[in-house]
PDB file of C-alpha atoms in Angstrom:
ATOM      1  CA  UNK A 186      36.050 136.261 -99.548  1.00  0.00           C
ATOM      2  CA  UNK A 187      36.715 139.757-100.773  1.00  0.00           C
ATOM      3  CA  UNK A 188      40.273 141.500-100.683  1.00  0.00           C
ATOM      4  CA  UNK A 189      40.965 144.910 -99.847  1.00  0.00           C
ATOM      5  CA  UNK A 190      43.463 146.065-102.909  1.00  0.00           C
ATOM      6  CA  UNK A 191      44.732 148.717-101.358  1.00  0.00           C
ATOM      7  CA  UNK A 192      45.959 146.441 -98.420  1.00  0.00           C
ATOM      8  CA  UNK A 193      47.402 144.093-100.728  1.00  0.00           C
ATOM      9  CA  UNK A 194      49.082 146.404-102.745  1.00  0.00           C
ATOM     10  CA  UNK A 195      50.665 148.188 -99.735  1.00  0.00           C
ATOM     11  CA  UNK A 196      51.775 144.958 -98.669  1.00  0.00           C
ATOM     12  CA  UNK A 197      53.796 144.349-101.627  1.00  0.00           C
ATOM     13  CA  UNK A 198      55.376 147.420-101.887  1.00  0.00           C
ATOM     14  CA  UNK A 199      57.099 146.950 -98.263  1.00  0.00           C
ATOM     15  CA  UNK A 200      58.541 143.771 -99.488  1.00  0.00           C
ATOM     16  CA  UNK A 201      59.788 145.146-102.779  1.00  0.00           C
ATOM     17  CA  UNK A 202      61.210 147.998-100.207  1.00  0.00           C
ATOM     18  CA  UNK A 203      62.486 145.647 -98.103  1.00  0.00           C
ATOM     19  CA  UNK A 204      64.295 143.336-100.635  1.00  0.00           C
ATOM     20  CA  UNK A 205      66.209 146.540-101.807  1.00  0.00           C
ATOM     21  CA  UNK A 206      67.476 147.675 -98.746  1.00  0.00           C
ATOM     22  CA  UNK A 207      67.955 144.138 -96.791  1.00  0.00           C
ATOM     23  CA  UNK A 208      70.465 144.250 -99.736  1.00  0.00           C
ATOM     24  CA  UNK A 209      72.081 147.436 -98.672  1.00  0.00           C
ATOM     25  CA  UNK A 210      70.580 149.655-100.881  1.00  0.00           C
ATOM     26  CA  UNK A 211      69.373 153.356 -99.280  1.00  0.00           C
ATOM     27  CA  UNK A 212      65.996 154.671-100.240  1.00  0.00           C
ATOM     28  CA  UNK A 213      65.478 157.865-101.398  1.00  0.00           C
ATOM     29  CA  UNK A 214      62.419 159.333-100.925  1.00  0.00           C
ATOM     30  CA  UNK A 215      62.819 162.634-101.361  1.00  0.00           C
ATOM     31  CA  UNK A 216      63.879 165.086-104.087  1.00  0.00           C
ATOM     32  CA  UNK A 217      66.613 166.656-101.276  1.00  0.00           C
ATOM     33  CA  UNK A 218      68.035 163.136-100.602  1.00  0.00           C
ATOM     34  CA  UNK A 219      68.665 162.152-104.228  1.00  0.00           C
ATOM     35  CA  UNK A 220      70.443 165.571-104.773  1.00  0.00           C
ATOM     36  CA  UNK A 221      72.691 165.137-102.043  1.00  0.00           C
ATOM     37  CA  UNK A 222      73.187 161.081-103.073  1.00  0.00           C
ATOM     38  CA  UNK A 223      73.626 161.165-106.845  1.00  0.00           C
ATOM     39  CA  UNK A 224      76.234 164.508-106.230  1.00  0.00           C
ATOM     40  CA  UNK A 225      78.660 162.486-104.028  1.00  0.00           C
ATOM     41  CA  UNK A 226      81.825 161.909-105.103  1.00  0.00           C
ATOM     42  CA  UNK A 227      82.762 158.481-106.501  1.00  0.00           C
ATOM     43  CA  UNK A 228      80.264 155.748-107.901  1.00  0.00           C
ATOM     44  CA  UNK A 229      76.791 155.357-107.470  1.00  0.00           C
ATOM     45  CA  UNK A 230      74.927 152.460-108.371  1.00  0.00           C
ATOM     46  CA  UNK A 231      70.588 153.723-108.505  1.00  0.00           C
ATOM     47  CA  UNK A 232      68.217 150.704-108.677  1.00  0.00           C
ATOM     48  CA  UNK A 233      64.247 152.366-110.137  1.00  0.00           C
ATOM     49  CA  UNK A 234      62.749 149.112-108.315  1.00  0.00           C
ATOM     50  CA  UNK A 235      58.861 148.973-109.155  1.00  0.00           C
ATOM     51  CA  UNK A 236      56.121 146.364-108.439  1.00  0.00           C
ATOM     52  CA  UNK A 237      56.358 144.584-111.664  1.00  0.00           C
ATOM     53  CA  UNK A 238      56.821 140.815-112.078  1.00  0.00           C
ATOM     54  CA  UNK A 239      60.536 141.461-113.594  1.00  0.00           C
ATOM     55  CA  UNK A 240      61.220 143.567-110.629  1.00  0.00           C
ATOM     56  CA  UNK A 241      60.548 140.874-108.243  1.00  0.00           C
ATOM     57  CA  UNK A 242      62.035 138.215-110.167  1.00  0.00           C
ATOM     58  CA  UNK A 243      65.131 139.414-111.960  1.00  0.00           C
ATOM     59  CA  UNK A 244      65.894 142.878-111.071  1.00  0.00           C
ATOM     60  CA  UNK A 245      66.154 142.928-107.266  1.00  0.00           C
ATOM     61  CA  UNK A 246      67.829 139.520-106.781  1.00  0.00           C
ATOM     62  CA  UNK A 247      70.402 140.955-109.227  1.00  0.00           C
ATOM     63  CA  UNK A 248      70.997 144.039-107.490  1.00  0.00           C
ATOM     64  CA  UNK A 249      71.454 141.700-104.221  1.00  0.00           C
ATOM     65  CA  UNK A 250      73.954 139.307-106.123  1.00  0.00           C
ATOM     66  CA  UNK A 251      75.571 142.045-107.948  1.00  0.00           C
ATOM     67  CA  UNK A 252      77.432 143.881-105.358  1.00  0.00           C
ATOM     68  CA  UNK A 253      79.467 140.958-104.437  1.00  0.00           C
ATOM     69  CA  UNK A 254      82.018 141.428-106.409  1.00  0.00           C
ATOM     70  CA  UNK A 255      85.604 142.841-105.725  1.00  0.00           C
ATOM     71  CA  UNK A 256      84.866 146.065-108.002  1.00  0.00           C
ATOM     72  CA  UNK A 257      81.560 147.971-106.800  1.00  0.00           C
ATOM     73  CA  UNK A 258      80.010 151.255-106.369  1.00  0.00           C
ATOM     74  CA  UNK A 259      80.859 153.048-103.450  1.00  0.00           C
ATOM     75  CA  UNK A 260      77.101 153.620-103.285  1.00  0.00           C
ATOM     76  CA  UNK A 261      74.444 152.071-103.333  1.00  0.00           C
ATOM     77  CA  UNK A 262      70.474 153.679-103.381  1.00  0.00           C
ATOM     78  CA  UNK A 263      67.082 153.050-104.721  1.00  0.00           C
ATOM     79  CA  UNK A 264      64.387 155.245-105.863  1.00  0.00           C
ATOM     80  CA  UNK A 265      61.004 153.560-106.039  1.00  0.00           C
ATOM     81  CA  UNK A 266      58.952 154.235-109.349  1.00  0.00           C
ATOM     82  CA  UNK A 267      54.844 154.807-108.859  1.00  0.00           C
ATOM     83  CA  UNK A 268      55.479 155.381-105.021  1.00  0.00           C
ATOM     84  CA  UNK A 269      58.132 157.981-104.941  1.00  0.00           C
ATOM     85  CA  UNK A 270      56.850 160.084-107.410  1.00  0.00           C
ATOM     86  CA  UNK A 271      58.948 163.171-106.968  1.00  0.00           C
ATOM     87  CA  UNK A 272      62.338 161.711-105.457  1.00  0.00           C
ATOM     88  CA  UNK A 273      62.436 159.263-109.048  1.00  0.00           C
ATOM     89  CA  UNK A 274      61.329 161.960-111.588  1.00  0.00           C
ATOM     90  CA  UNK A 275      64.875 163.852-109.577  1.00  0.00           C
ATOM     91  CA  UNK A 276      66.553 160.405-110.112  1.00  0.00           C
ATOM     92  CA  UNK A 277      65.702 160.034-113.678  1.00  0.00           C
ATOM     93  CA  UNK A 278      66.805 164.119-114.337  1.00  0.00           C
ATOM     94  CA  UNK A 279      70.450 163.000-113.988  1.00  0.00           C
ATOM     95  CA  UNK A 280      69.986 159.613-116.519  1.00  0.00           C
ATOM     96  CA  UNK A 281      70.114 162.007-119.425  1.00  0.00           C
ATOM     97  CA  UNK A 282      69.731 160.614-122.756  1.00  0.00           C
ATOM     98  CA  UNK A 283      67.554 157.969-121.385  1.00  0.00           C
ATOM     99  CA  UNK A 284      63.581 157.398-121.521  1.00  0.00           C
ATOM    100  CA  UNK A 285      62.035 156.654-117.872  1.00  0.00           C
ATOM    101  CA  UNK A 286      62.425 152.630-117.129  1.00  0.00           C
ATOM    102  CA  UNK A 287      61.519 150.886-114.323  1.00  0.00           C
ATOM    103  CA  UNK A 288      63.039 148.591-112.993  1.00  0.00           C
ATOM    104  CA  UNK A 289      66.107 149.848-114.276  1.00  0.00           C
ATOM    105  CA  UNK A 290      69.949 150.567-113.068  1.00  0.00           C
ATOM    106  CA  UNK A 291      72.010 153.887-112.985  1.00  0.00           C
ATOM    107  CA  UNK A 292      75.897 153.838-112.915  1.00  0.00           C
ATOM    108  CA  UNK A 293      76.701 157.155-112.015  1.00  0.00           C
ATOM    109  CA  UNK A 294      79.926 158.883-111.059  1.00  0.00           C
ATOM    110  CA  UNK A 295      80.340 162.537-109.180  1.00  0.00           C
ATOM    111  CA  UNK A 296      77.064 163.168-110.258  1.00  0.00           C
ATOM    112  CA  UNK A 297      76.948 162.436-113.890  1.00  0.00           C
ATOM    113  CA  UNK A 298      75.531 159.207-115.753  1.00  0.00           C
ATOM    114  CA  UNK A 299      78.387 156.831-116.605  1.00  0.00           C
ATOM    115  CA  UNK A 300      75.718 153.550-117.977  1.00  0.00           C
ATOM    116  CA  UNK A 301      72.550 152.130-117.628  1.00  0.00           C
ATOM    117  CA  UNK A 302      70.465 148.843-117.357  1.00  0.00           C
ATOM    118  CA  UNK A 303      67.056 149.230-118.920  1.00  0.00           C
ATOM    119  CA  UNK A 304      64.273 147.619-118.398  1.00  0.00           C
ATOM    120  CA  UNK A 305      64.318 145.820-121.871  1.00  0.00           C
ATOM    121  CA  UNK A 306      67.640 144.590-120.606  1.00  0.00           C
ATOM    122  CA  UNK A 307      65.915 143.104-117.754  1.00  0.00           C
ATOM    123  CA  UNK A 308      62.668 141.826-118.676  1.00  0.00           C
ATOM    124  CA  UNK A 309      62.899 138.533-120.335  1.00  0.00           C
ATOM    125  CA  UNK A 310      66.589 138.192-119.173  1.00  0.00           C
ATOM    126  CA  UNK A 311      67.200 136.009-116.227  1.00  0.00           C
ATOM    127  CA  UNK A 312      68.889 137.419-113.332  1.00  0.00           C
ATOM    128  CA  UNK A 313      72.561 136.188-113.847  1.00  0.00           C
ATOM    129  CA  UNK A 314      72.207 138.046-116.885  1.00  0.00           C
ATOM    130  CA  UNK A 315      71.902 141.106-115.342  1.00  0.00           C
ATOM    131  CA  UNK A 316      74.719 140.561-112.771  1.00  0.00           C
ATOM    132  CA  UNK A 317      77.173 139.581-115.358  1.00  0.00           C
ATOM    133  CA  UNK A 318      76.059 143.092-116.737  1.00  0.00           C
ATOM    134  CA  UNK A 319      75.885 144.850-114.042  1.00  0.00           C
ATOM    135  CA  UNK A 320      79.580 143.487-112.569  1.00  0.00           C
ATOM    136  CA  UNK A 321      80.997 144.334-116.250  1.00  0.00           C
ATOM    137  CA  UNK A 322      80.553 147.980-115.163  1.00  0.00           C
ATOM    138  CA  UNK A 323      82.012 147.531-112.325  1.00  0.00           C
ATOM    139  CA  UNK A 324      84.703 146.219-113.634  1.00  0.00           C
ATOM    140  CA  UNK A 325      84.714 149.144-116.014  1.00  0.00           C
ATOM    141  CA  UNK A 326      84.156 152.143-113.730  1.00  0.00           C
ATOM    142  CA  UNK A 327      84.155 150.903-110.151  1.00  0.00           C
ATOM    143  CA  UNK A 328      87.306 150.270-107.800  1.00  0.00           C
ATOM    144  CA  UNK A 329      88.017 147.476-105.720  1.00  0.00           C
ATOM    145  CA  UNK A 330      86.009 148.259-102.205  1.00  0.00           C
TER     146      UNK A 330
END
């Protein structure tokens, strides 16, 4: 039985895409739609999903259990690293100060880098983890929505 990797790997990308924004996340594909979602005014929360196994299994189910919380971003968007090659290098312009990570969280507010989640705060980390994290911002920078 042979298995077309191309197919396969097409098919997991639309379910990474799909967990993201089943969870109410937009996805920016472009380098024109990041622009005109990371300058908004107020609080944007950027999730760099990816195809890795920490992606999968902590990242996205803590960017799905994260948001419900009485403090949030008034935003929410996801850039996807290795597919969306232009629209994330824009993404990761405005994360100054920090290397490219993927997965990974932005907390950004009018257009200007307030925290992040890197991936070496994900990986190894189980997802609670990274919602008590993630909700601590919140807390911090976030009203109640």
């Amino acid at each position: 039985m042979s298995m077309d990797f191309n197919l396969f790997m097409n098919d997991v990308v639309r379910q990474a895409r799909e967990e993201a924004t089943a969870s109410g996340y937009k996805e920016l594909k472009t380098v024109e739609e990041v622009d005109e979602a990371l300058t908004k005014k107020g609080t944007t929360l950027v999730l760099v999903n990816s195809v890795c196994g920490c992606a999968g299994g902590i990242a996205r189910p803590a960017a799905a259990h994260a948001i419900h919380h009485d403090k949030r971003p008034e935003q929410l968007v996801t850039v996807f690293a290795g597919q969306d090659k232009e629209a994330t290098a824009k993404a990761r312009s405005y994360f100054e100060g920090y290397p490219p990570s993927s997965p990974s969280f932005a907390l950004l507010k009018d257009g200007k880098l307030l925290t992040m989640v890197e991936r070496h705060e994900i990986e190894g980390h189980d997802p609670m983890s990274v919602v008590n994290k993630l909700q601590e911002y919140f807390d911090q920078y976030c009203e109640e929505i």
